[in-house]
């Protein structure tokens, strides 16, 4: 199957539209940054709370390292996460406050991209994912 989305090749990051659904069916349309350097997708804790994925939904702690420091977060199960039209269910994501300077509600990590062929076409400004 093939999924894709246009992107601005001159932008400093790959911002993509996403939809995340929490445990009670609450969903929100969000903006994520595609970050294949992040092992686990991260949802801003404020956005997580809006869809019922606050700390009370935690399945445990997680620590991850950023460029300049380590972060403590909590793990939750996102009932559904859709990016580029590709839907994953019961995806474990980390929740942590993200710096507002990112202008994003989360980071799409390797967990969403694994087992996929990812093509970034900077000439046409298109990202394509295939599982073939």
PDB file of C-alpha atoms in Angstrom:
ATOM      1  CA  UNK A   1       0.000   0.000   0.000  1.00  0.00           C
ATOM      2  CA  UNK A   2       1.123   3.571  -0.592  1.00  0.00           C
ATOM      3  CA  UNK A   3       0.601   6.720   1.490  1.00  0.00           C
ATOM      4  CA  UNK A   4       1.955  10.210   1.012  1.00  0.00           C
ATOM      5  CA  UNK A   5       1.762  13.913   1.547  1.00  0.00           C
ATOM      6  CA  UNK A   6       3.260  17.081   0.109  1.00  0.00           C
ATOM      7  CA  UNK A   7       5.823  19.017   2.149  1.00  0.00           C
ATOM      8  CA  UNK A   8       7.712  22.273   1.813  1.00  0.00           C
ATOM      9  CA  UNK A   9      11.305  21.373   0.832  1.00  0.00           C
ATOM     10  CA  UNK A  10      12.534  24.762   2.073  1.00  0.00           C
ATOM     11  CA  UNK A  11      11.003  24.389   5.574  1.00  0.00           C
ATOM     12  CA  UNK A  12      13.212  23.732   8.587  1.00  0.00           C
ATOM     13  CA  UNK A  13      11.179  20.648   9.571  1.00  0.00           C
ATOM     14  CA  UNK A  14       8.711  18.168   8.091  1.00  0.00           C
ATOM     15  CA  UNK A  15       5.371  19.229   9.577  1.00  0.00           C
ATOM     16  CA  UNK A  16       2.575  16.757   8.871  1.00  0.00           C
ATOM     17  CA  UNK A  17      -1.089  16.523   9.793  1.00  0.00           C
ATOM     18  CA  UNK A  18      -2.034  13.684  12.089  1.00  0.00           C
ATOM     19  CA  UNK A  19      -5.025  12.401  13.974  1.00  0.00           C
ATOM     20  CA  UNK A  20      -4.695  10.656  17.330  1.00  0.00           C
ATOM     21  CA  UNK A  21      -7.523   8.857  19.126  1.00  0.00           C
ATOM     22  CA  UNK A  22      -7.465   8.220  22.857  1.00  0.00           C
ATOM     23  CA  UNK A  23      -8.860   5.338  24.903  1.00  0.00           C
ATOM     24  CA  UNK A  24     -12.438   6.664  25.082  1.00  0.00           C
ATOM     25  CA  UNK A  25     -12.672   7.449  21.390  1.00  0.00           C
ATOM     26  CA  UNK A  26     -11.771  11.133  21.747  1.00  0.00           C
ATOM     27  CA  UNK A  27      -9.697  12.299  18.786  1.00  0.00           C
ATOM     28  CA  UNK A  28      -7.899  15.460  17.787  1.00  0.00           C
ATOM     29  CA  UNK A  29      -6.397  16.747  14.548  1.00  0.00           C
ATOM     30  CA  UNK A  30      -2.777  17.586  15.348  1.00  0.00           C
ATOM     31  CA  UNK A  31       0.438  18.790  13.742  1.00  0.00           C
ATOM     32  CA  UNK A  32       3.475  16.529  14.099  1.00  0.00           C
ATOM     33  CA  UNK A  33       7.089  16.797  13.006  1.00  0.00           C
ATOM     34  CA  UNK A  34       8.461  13.798  11.142  1.00  0.00           C
ATOM     35  CA  UNK A  35      11.576  12.853  13.113  1.00  0.00           C
ATOM     36  CA  UNK A  36      13.154   9.518  12.146  1.00  0.00           C
ATOM     37  CA  UNK A  37      15.860  10.218  14.732  1.00  0.00           C
ATOM     38  CA  UNK A  38      13.269   9.653  17.469  1.00  0.00           C
ATOM     39  CA  UNK A  39      12.820   5.995  18.344  1.00  0.00           C
ATOM     40  CA  UNK A  40       9.308   6.320  19.827  1.00  0.00           C
ATOM     41  CA  UNK A  41       6.652   8.776  18.684  1.00  0.00           C
ATOM     42  CA  UNK A  42       6.052  11.545  21.212  1.00  0.00           C
ATOM     43  CA  UNK A  43       2.780  13.326  21.905  1.00  0.00           C
ATOM     44  CA  UNK A  44       2.806  16.661  23.703  1.00  0.00           C
ATOM     45  CA  UNK A  45       1.308  16.054  27.152  1.00  0.00           C
ATOM     46  CA  UNK A  46      -1.137  18.984  26.743  1.00  0.00           C
ATOM     47  CA  UNK A  47      -2.470  17.499  23.478  1.00  0.00           C
ATOM     48  CA  UNK A  48      -2.557  14.058  25.108  1.00  0.00           C
ATOM     49  CA  UNK A  49      -4.721  15.347  27.959  1.00  0.00           C
ATOM     50  CA  UNK A  50      -7.295  16.722  25.481  1.00  0.00           C
ATOM     51  CA  UNK A  51      -7.974  13.202  24.180  1.00  0.00           C
ATOM     52  CA  UNK A  52      -7.889  11.352  27.495  1.00  0.00           C
ATOM     53  CA  UNK A  53      -4.236  10.324  27.444  1.00  0.00           C
ATOM     54  CA  UNK A  54      -3.133  12.235  30.521  1.00  0.00           C
ATOM     55  CA  UNK A  55      -0.883  10.717  33.181  1.00  0.00           C
ATOM     56  CA  UNK A  56      -3.814   8.682  34.590  1.00  0.00           C
ATOM     57  CA  UNK A  57      -3.746   6.618  31.350  1.00  0.00           C
ATOM     58  CA  UNK A  58      -0.023   5.891  31.759  1.00  0.00           C
ATOM     59  CA  UNK A  59       1.234   2.345  31.301  1.00  0.00           C
ATOM     60  CA  UNK A  60       4.623   3.283  32.734  1.00  0.00           C
ATOM     61  CA  UNK A  61       7.524   5.707  32.581  1.00  0.00           C
ATOM     62  CA  UNK A  62       9.951   6.203  29.729  1.00  0.00           C
ATOM     63  CA  UNK A  63      13.194   8.134  29.403  1.00  0.00           C
ATOM     64  CA  UNK A  64      14.640   9.413  26.171  1.00  0.00           C
ATOM     65  CA  UNK A  65      17.663  11.472  25.281  1.00  0.00           C
ATOM     66  CA  UNK A  66      17.484  14.712  23.346  1.00  0.00           C
ATOM     67  CA  UNK A  67      20.411  16.524  21.810  1.00  0.00           C
ATOM     68  CA  UNK A  68      21.194  18.475  24.969  1.00  0.00           C
ATOM     69  CA  UNK A  69      19.476  16.602  27.812  1.00  0.00           C
ATOM     70  CA  UNK A  70      17.434  13.604  28.932  1.00  0.00           C
ATOM     71  CA  UNK A  71      13.666  13.717  29.291  1.00  0.00           C
ATOM     72  CA  UNK A  72      11.288  11.846  31.572  1.00  0.00           C
ATOM     73  CA  UNK A  73       7.917  11.014  30.117  1.00  0.00           C
ATOM     74  CA  UNK A  74       5.074   8.573  30.518  1.00  0.00           C
ATOM     75  CA  UNK A  75       3.909   5.937  28.040  1.00  0.00           C
ATOM     76  CA  UNK A  76       0.319   5.524  26.835  1.00  0.00           C
ATOM     77  CA  UNK A  77      -1.497   3.486  24.230  1.00  0.00           C
ATOM     78  CA  UNK A  78      -2.960   5.620  21.460  1.00  0.00           C
ATOM     79  CA  UNK A  79      -6.022   3.737  20.272  1.00  0.00           C
ATOM     80  CA  UNK A  80      -5.441   5.013  16.752  1.00  0.00           C
ATOM     81  CA  UNK A  81      -2.886   7.242  15.043  1.00  0.00           C
ATOM     82  CA  UNK A  82      -3.240   8.333  11.442  1.00  0.00           C
ATOM     83  CA  UNK A  83      -0.535  10.069   9.432  1.00  0.00           C
ATOM     84  CA  UNK A  84      -0.393  10.376   5.615  1.00  0.00           C
ATOM     85  CA  UNK A  85      -3.611   8.337   5.527  1.00  0.00           C
ATOM     86  CA  UNK A  86      -1.832   5.379   7.167  1.00  0.00           C
ATOM     87  CA  UNK A  87      -3.529   4.214  10.359  1.00  0.00           C
ATOM     88  CA  UNK A  88      -1.858   2.330  13.186  1.00  0.00           C
ATOM     89  CA  UNK A  89      -3.838   0.996  16.119  1.00  0.00           C
ATOM     90  CA  UNK A  90      -2.808   0.489  19.738  1.00  0.00           C
ATOM     91  CA  UNK A  91       0.456   2.371  19.233  1.00  0.00           C
ATOM     92  CA  UNK A  92       2.568   2.962  22.325  1.00  0.00           C
ATOM     93  CA  UNK A  93       3.651   6.611  22.444  1.00  0.00           C
ATOM     94  CA  UNK A  94       5.530   8.759  24.925  1.00  0.00           C
ATOM     95  CA  UNK A  95       3.866  11.853  26.406  1.00  0.00           C
ATOM     96  CA  UNK A  96       5.968  14.800  27.451  1.00  0.00           C
ATOM     97  CA  UNK A  97       5.658  18.576  27.286  1.00  0.00           C
ATOM     98  CA  UNK A  98       7.174  19.772  24.017  1.00  0.00           C
ATOM     99  CA  UNK A  99       8.771  23.160  23.685  1.00  0.00           C
ATOM    100  CA  UNK A 100       6.391  25.615  22.058  1.00  0.00           C
ATOM    101  CA  UNK A 101       9.139  26.750  19.673  1.00  0.00           C
ATOM    102  CA  UNK A 102       8.557  23.527  17.699  1.00  0.00           C
ATOM    103  CA  UNK A 103       4.997  24.650  16.804  1.00  0.00           C
ATOM    104  CA  UNK A 104       3.959  20.993  16.894  1.00  0.00           C
ATOM    105  CA  UNK A 105       1.823  18.648  18.968  1.00  0.00           C
ATOM    106  CA  UNK A 106       4.213  15.733  18.645  1.00  0.00           C
ATOM    107  CA  UNK A 107       6.984  13.903  16.847  1.00  0.00           C
ATOM    108  CA  UNK A 108       6.494  10.962  14.479  1.00  0.00           C
ATOM    109  CA  UNK A 109       9.262   8.518  15.311  1.00  0.00           C
ATOM    110  CA  UNK A 110      10.732   5.337  13.942  1.00  0.00           C
ATOM    111  CA  UNK A 111       7.974   3.256  15.538  1.00  0.00           C
ATOM    112  CA  UNK A 112       5.523   4.657  12.964  1.00  0.00           C
ATOM    113  CA  UNK A 113       7.985   4.315  10.062  1.00  0.00           C
ATOM    114  CA  UNK A 114       9.432   0.851  10.707  1.00  0.00           C
ATOM    115  CA  UNK A 115       8.853  -1.772   8.022  1.00  0.00           C
ATOM    116  CA  UNK A 116       8.141   1.023   5.538  1.00  0.00           C
ATOM    117  CA  UNK A 117       9.990   2.416   2.572  1.00  0.00           C
ATOM    118  CA  UNK A 118      10.180   6.178   3.145  1.00  0.00           C
ATOM    119  CA  UNK A 119      10.988   8.436   0.211  1.00  0.00           C
ATOM    120  CA  UNK A 120      11.612  12.152   0.631  1.00  0.00           C
ATOM    121  CA  UNK A 121      11.400  13.840  -2.761  1.00  0.00           C
ATOM    122  CA  UNK A 122      12.899  17.305  -2.311  1.00  0.00           C
ATOM    123  CA  UNK A 123      12.441  18.203  -5.978  1.00  0.00           C
ATOM    124  CA  UNK A 124       8.670  17.652  -6.017  1.00  0.00           C
ATOM    125  CA  UNK A 125       8.169  18.290  -2.279  1.00  0.00           C
ATOM    126  CA  UNK A 126       6.519  14.958  -1.508  1.00  0.00           C
ATOM    127  CA  UNK A 127       6.979  12.276   1.120  1.00  0.00           C
ATOM    128  CA  UNK A 128       5.842   8.788   0.233  1.00  0.00           C
ATOM    129  CA  UNK A 129       5.552   5.685   2.418  1.00  0.00           C
ATOM    130  CA  UNK A 130       5.053   2.206   1.012  1.00  0.00           C
ATOM    131  CA  UNK A 131       4.897  -1.194   2.663  1.00  0.00           C
ATOM    132  CA  UNK A 132       5.680  -3.075  -0.550  1.00  0.00           C
TER     133      UNK A 132
END
